[in-house]
Coordinates of C-alpha atoms in Angstrom, one line a residue:
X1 CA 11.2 35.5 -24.8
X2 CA 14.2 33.0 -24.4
X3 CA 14.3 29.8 -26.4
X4 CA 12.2 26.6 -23.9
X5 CA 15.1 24.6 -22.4
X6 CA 15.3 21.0 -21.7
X7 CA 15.9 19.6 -17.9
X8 CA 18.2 16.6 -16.8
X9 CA 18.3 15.2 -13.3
X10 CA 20.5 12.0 -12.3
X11 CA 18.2 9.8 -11.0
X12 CA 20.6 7.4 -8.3
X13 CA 20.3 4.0 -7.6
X14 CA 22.5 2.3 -5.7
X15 CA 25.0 0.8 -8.6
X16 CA 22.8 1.4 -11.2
X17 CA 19.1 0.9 -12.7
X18 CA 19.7 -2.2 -14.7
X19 CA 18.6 -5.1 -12.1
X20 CA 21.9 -6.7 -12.9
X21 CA 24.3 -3.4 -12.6
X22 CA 25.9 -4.6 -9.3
X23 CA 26.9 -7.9 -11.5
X24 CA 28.6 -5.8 -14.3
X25 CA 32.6 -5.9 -14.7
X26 CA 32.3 -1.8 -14.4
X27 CA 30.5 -1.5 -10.9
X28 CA 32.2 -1.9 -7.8
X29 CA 29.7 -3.0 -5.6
X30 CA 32.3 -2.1 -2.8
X31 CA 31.5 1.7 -2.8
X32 CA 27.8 1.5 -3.0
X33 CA 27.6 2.5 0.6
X34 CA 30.8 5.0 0.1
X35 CA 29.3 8.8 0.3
X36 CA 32.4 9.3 -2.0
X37 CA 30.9 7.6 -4.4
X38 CA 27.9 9.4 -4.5
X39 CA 29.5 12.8 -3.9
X40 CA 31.9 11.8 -7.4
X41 CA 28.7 11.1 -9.0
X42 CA 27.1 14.6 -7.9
X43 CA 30.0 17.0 -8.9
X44 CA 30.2 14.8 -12.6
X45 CA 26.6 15.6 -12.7
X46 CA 27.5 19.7 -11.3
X47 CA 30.0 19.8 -14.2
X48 CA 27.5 18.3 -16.9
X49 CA 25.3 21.1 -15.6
X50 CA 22.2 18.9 -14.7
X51 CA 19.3 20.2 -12.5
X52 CA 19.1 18.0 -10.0
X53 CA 20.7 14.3 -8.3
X54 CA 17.1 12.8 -7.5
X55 CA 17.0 9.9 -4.9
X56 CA 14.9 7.5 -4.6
X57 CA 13.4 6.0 -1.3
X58 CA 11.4 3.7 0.8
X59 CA 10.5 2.7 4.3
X60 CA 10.8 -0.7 3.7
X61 CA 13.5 -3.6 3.3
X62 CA 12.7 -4.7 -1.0
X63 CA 12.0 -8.4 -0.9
X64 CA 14.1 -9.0 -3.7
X65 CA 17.2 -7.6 -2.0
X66 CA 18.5 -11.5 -2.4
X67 CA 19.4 -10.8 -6.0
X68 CA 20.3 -6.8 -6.3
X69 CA 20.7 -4.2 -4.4
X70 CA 17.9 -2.7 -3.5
X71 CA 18.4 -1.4 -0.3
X72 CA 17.5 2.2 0.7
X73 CA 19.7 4.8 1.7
X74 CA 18.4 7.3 4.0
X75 CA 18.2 10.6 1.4
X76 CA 18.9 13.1 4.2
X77 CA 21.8 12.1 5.6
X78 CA 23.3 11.8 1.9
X79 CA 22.2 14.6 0.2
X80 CA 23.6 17.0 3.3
X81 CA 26.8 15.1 2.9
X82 CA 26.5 15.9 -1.0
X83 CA 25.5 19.3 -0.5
X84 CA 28.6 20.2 1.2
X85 CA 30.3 18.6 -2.1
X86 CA 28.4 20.7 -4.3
X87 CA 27.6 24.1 -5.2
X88 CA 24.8 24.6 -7.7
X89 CA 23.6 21.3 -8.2
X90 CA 19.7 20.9 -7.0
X91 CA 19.4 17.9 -4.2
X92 CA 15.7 16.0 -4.4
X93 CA 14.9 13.4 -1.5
X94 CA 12.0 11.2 -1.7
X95 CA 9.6 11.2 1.8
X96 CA 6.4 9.7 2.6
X97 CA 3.4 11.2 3.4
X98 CA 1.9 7.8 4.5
X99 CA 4.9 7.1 6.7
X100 CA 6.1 10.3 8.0
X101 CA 5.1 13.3 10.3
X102 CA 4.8 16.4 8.5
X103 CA 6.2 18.2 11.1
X104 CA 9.6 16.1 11.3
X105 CA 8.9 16.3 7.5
X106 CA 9.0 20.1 7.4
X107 CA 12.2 20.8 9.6
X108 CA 14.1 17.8 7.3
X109 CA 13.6 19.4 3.9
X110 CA 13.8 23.2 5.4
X111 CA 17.0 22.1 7.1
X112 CA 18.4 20.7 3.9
X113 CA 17.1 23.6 1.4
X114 CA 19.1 26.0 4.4
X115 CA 22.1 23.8 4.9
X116 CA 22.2 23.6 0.7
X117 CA 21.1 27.3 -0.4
X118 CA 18.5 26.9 -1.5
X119 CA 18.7 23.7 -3.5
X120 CA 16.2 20.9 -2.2
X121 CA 13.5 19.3 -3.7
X122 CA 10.7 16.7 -1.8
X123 CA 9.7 14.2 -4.1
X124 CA 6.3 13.3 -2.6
X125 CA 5.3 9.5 -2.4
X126 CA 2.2 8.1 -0.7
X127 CA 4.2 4.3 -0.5
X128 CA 3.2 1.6 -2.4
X129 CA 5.2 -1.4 -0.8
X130 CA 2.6 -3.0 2.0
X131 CA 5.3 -4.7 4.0
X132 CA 6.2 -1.0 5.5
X133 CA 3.2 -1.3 7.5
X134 CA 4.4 -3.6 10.1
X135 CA 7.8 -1.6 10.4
X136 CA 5.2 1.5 11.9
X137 CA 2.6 -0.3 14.0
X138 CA -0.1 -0.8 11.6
X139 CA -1.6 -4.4 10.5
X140 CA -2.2 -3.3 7.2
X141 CA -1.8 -1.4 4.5
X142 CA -3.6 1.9 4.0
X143 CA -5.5 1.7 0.7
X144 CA -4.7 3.7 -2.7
X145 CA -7.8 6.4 -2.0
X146 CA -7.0 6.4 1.7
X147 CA -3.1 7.3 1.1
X148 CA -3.7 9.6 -1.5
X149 CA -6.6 11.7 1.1
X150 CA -3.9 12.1 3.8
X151 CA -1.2 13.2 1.3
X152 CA -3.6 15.4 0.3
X153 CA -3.9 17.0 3.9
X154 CA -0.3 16.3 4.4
X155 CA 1.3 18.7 2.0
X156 CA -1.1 21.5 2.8
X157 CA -0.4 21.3 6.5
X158 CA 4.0 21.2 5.6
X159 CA 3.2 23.9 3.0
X160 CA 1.6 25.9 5.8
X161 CA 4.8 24.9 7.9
X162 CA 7.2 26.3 5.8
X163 CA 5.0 29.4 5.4
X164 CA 4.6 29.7 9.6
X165 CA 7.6 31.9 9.5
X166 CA 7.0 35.6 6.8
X167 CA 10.2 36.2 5.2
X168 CA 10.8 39.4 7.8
X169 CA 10.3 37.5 10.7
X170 CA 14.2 36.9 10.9
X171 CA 15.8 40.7 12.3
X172 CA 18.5 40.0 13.8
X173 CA 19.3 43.4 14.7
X174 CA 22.2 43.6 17.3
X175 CA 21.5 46.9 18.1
X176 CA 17.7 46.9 19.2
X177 CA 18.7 43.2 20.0
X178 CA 15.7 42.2 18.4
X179 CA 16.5 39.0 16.8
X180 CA 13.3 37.7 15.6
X181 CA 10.1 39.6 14.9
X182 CA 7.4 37.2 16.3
X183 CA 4.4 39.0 15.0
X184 CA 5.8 37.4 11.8
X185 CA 5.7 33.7 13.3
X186 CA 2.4 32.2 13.2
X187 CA 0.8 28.6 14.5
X188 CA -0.7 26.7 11.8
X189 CA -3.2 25.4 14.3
X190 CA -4.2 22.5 11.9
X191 CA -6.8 20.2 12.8
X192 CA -7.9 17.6 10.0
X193 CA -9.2 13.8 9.2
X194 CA -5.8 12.7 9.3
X195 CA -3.3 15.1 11.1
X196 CA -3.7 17.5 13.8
X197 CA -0.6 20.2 14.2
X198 CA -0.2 23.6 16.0
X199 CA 3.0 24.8 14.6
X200 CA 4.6 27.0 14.2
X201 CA 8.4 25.6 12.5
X202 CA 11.5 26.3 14.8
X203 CA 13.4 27.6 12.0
X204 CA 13.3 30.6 9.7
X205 CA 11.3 30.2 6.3
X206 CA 14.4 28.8 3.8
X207 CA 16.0 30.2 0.9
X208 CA 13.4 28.4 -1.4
X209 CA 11.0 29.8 0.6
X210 CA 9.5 26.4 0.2
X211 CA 11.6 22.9 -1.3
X212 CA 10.5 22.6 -5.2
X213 CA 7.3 20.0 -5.0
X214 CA 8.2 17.0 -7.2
X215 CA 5.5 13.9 -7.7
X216 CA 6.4 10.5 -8.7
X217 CA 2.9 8.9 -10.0
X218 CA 0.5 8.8 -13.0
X219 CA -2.7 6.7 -12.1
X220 CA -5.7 8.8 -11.7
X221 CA -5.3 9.7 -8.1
X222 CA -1.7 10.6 -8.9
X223 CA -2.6 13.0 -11.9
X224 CA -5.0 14.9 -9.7
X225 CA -2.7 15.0 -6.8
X226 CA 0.1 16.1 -9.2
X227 CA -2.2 18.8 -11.2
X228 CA -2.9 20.3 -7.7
X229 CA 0.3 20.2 -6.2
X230 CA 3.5 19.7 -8.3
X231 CA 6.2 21.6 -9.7
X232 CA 8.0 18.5 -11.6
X233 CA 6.7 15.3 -12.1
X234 CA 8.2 11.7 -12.0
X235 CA 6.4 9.5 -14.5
X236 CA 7.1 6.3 -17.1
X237 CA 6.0 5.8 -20.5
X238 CA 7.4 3.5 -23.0
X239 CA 6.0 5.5 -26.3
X240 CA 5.9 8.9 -27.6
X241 CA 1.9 9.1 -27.9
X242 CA 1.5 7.8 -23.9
X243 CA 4.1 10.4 -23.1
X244 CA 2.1 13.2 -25.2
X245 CA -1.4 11.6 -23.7
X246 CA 0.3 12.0 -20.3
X247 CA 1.8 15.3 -20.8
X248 CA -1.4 17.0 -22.3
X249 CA -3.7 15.7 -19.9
X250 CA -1.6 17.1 -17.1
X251 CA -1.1 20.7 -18.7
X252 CA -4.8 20.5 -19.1
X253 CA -5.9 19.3 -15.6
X254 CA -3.4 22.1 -14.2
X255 CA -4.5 25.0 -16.0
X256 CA -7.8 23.9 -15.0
X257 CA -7.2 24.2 -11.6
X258 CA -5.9 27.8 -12.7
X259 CA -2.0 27.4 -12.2
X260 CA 0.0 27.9 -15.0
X261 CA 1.1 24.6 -16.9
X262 CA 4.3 26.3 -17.8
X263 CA 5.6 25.8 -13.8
X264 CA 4.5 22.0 -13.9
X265 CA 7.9 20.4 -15.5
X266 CA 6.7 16.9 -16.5
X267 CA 10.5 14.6 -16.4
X268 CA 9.9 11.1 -17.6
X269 CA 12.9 8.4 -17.0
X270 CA 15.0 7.1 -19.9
X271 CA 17.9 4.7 -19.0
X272 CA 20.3 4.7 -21.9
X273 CA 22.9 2.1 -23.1
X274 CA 25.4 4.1 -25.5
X275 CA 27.8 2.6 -28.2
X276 CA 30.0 4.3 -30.2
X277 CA 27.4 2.2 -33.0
X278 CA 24.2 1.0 -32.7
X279 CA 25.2 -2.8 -32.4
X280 CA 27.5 -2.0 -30.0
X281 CA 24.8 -0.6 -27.9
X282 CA 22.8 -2.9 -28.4
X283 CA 25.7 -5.5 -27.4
X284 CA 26.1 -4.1 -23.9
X285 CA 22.1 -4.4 -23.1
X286 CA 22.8 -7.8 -24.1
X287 CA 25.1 -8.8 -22.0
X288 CA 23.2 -7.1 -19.1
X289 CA 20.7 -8.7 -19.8
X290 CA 22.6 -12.1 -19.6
X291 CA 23.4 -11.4 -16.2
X292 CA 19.8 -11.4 -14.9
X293 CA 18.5 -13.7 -12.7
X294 CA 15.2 -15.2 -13.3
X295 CA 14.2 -15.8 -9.7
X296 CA 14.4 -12.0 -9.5
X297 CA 12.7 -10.8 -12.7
X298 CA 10.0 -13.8 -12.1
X299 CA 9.6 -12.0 -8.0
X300 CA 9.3 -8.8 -10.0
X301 CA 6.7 -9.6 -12.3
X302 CA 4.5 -11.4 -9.9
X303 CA 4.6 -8.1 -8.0
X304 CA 3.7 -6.1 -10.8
X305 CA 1.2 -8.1 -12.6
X306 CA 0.2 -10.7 -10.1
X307 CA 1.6 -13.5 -12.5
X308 CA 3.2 -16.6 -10.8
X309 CA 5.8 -18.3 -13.8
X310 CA 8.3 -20.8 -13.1
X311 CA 11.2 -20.7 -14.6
X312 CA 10.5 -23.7 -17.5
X313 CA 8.1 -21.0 -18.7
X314 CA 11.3 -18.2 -19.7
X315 CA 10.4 -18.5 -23.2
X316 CA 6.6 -19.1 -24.1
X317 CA 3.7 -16.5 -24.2
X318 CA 2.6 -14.2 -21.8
X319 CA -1.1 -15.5 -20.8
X320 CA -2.8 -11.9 -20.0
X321 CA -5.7 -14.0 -18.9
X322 CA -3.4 -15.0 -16.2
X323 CA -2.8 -11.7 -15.0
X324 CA -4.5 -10.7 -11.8
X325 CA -6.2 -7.2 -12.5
X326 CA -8.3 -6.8 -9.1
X327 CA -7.4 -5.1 -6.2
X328 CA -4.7 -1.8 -5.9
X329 CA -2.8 -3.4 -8.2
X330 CA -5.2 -3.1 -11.1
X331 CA -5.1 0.8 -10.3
X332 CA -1.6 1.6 -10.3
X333 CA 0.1 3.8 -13.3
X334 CA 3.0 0.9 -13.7
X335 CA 0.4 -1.7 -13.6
X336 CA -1.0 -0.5 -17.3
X337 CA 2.5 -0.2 -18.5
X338 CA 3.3 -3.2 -18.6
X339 CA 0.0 -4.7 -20.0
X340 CA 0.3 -2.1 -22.7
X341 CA 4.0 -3.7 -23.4
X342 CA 2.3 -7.4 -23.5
X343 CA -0.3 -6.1 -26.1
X344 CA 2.0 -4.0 -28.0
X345 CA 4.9 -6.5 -28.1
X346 CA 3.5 -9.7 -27.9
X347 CA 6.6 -10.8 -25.7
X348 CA 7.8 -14.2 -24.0
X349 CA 8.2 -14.1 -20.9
X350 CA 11.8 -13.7 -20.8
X351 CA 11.6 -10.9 -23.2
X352 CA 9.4 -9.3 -21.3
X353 CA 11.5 -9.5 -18.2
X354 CA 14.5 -8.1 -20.0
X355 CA 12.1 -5.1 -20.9
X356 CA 11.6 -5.1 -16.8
X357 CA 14.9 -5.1 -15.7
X358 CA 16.6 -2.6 -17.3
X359 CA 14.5 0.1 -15.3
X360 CA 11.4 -1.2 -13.9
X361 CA 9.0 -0.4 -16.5
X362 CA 10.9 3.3 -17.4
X363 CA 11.8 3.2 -21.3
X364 CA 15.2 2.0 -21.9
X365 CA 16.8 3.2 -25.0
X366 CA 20.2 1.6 -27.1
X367 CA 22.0 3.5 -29.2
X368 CA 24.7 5.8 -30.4
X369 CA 25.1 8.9 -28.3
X370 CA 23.4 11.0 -31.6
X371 CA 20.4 8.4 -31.3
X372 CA 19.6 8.7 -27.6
X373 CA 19.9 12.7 -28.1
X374 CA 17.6 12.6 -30.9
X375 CA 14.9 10.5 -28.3
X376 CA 15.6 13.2 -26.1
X377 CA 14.6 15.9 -28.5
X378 CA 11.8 14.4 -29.8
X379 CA 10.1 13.8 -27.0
X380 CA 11.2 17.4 -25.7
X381 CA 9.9 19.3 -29.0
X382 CA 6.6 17.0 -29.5
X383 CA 4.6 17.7 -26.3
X384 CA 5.7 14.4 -24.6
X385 CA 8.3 16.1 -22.1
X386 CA 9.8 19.2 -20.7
X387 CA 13.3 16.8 -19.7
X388 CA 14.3 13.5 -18.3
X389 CA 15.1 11.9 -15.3
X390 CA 18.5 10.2 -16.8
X391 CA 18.5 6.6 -14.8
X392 CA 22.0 5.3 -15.7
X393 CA 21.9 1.1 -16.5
X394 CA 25.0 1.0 -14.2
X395 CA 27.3 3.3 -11.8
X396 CA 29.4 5.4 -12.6
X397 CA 30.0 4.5 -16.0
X398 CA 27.0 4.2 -17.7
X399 CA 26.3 8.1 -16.4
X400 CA 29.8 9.4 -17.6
X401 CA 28.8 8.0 -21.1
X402 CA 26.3 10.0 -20.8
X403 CA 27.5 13.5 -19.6
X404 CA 30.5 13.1 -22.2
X405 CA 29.1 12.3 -25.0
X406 CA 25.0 12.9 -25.1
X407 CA 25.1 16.1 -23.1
X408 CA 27.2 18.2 -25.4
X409 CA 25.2 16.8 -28.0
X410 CA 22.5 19.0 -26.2
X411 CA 24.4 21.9 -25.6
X412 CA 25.2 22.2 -29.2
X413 CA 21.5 21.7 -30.4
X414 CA 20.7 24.7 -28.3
X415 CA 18.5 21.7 -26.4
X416 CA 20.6 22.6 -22.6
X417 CA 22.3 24.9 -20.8
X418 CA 26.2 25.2 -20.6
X419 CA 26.2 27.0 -17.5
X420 CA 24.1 27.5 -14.7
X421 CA 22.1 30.4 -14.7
X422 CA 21.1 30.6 -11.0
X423 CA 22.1 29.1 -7.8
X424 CA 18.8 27.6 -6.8
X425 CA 16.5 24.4 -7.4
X426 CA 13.8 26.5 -8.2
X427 CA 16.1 29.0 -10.5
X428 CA 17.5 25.7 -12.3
X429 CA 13.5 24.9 -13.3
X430 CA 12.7 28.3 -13.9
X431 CA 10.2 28.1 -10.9
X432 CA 9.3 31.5 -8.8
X433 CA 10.0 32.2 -5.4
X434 CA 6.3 31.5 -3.9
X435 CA 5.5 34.0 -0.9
X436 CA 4.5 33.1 2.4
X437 CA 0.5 32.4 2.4
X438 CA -0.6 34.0 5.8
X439 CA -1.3 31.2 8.2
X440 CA -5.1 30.5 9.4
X441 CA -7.0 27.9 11.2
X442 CA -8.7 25.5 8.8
X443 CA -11.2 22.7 10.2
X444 CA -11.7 19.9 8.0
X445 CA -14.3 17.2 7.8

């Protein structure tokens, strides 16, 4: 049985994680809408051998745009432009099942998985920003529960999609001239709670068969959602004993609902700042950090913890009292990060910001390149992860650090691949083929 092997995805952000990347003397900010740019960044992440580029995505302009740069660029239309850049390198695109169709859904990712061979991924979001709801007719918000029920029925019914054409259904025999077999192309005939669709897709099942299922949550509803449903996992812990809590109670709740743990990769995010010592390192997170605004950082903790501060308050206490913990906001996954960091730390509120704003609550980690490989490897080799979502502080810099100097590092421990091994997403996670589940009426409630 070969040796367990770590996985790395590039997690992109426009310019970088660090809220003040855009600022920093090594970002252009002028190329953050350049598909060049992002191309450059996916063949330096082909040639480190990574699994995947990973972007991020919302239906909804960030109110904090004022200060970073925190606009959203359509995945779609990127990865297809980085696809045709690339060979092996998997492509994951954030969509909405709260804010999407699943049938525009569908033909998006199975377009993408064709156009790429075989090398898409849907990172599956139910949305948590509220202001999206006026940009699709609604006056509110859908709640937490109510999101999570219709993704729920939402990836069943694209599942069942993807699965509406058997893998023999394509002929193409210019003899007979029989160019599709359409005993093999079945409606879904899907009626539900939240979605009615008759199907079937209008293109051939993909060379995935179906996109790799990634989840990007960790609150309760999210770790059922993921134990049912995902093949990688998105998450954030700031300590090695949440990530093993997290990572044990996910391999427990899958193999519970009997799939094997083994095919459920979970992929925290680290951000790194590298120096060639360790107070160089921790130099450069300094003088990021000296380039945060507090207007921002105060917007962002407000949103997270419901905490108004003015800016004469930068360096007293953090009044948990204070905090607001009704509502959604008390339920979310990020929510409980941070009040474990307050408890943990005891921080002023600017040193808690400065926690904040080098990657929104994922763990940020200074050090030599030997140090942030020895994080990884922990982690990786005491049940906390099976690989990282690497979320560069800044762009393209802080990710060439990385692929020069902490990947090899990797290589040589035996940690990560030094060549690709297959072509495919699926391949690159060690993830089977699934085969088409035969398509059948299904009433729900």
């Amino acid at each position: 049985m070969s040796a367990r092997k770590l996985h790395l995805n590039l997690f992109v952000y426009p310019g970088g994680h660090h809220e003040a990347a855009w600022r920093y003397h090594g970002t252009d900010p002028g190329r953050i809408l350049d598909i060049g740019f992002y191309q450059d960044l996916a063949r330096r992440a082909e040639q480190a051998t990574l699994d995947a580029v990973f972007f991020a995505d919302g239906p909804s302009l960030a109110d904090n745009v004022r200060y970073a740069s925190r606009f959203r660029l359509e995945p779609f239309t990127w990865l297809s432009a980085i696809a045709a850049a690339t060979e092996r390198i998997g492509l994951i695109a954030t969509a909405s099942t709260t804010y999407t169709e699943p049938y525009n859904l569908a033909r998006l990712f199975a377009s993408l998985d064709h156009l790429s061979r075989g090398r898409a991924g849907w990172n599956i979001v139910t949305t948590g920003a509220p202001q999206a709801a006026g940009n699709f007719g609604l006056d509110a918000h859908p709640v937490h529960a109510e999101r999570y029920d219709r993704a729920r029925e939402f990836v069943e019914v694209v599942t069942r999609l993807w699965d509406s054409w058997e893998d023999e259904a394509l002929v193409a025999d210019q003899k007979s001239g029989l160019f599709a077999d359409t005993d093999r192309i079945h409606e879904i005939n899907h009626t539900g709670r939240h979605l009615k669709v008759r199907g079937p897709l209008n293109l051939p099942r993909s060379p995935q068969g179906r996109p790799v299922y990634v989840q990007a949550g960790s609150s309760e509803d999210g770790r059922s959602f993921a134990a049912a449903h995902a093949e990688a996992v998105f998450t954030a812990h700031q300590t090695l004993r949440s990530g093993q809590e997290f990572y044990a109670d996910l391999k427990a709740r899958t193999a519970a609902l009997g799939r094997n743990p083994d095919r459920v990769l979970v992929l925290p995010g680290i951000s790194p700042f590298i120096g060639s010592t360790e107070a160089e390192a921790r130099a450069l997170h300094e003088e990021f950090n000296d380039l945060t605004q507090p207007e921002y950082s105060l917007h962002l903790l407000h949103r997270l913890l419901g905490l108004r501060l003015s800016a004469d308050e930068l360096d007293g206490p953090v009044h948990r009292r204070l905090i607001e913990t009704g509502g959604e906001r008390g339920n979310g996954s990020r929510f409980q990060l941070v009040l474990d960091i307050i408890d943990r730390e005891q921080p002023t509120v600017r040193q808690l910001l400065h926690r904040l704003a080098g990657a929104r609550g994922h763990r940020v980690v200074t050090g030599t390149p030997e140090q942030v490989a020895d994080q990884i490897q922990e982690w990786f080799e005491q049940g906390a992860a099976d690989g990282f979502n690497i979320m560069p502080p800044w762009l393209p810099g802080g990710f060439d650090l990385f692929a020069d100097q902490v990947v090899p590092i990797l290589q040589a421990r035996g940690l990560f691949r030094t060549t690709y091994d297959g072509t495919t997403l699926r391949e690159h996670y060690g993830l089977p083929r699934p085969t088409a589940v035969p398509a059948s009426p299904k009433e729900y409630a």
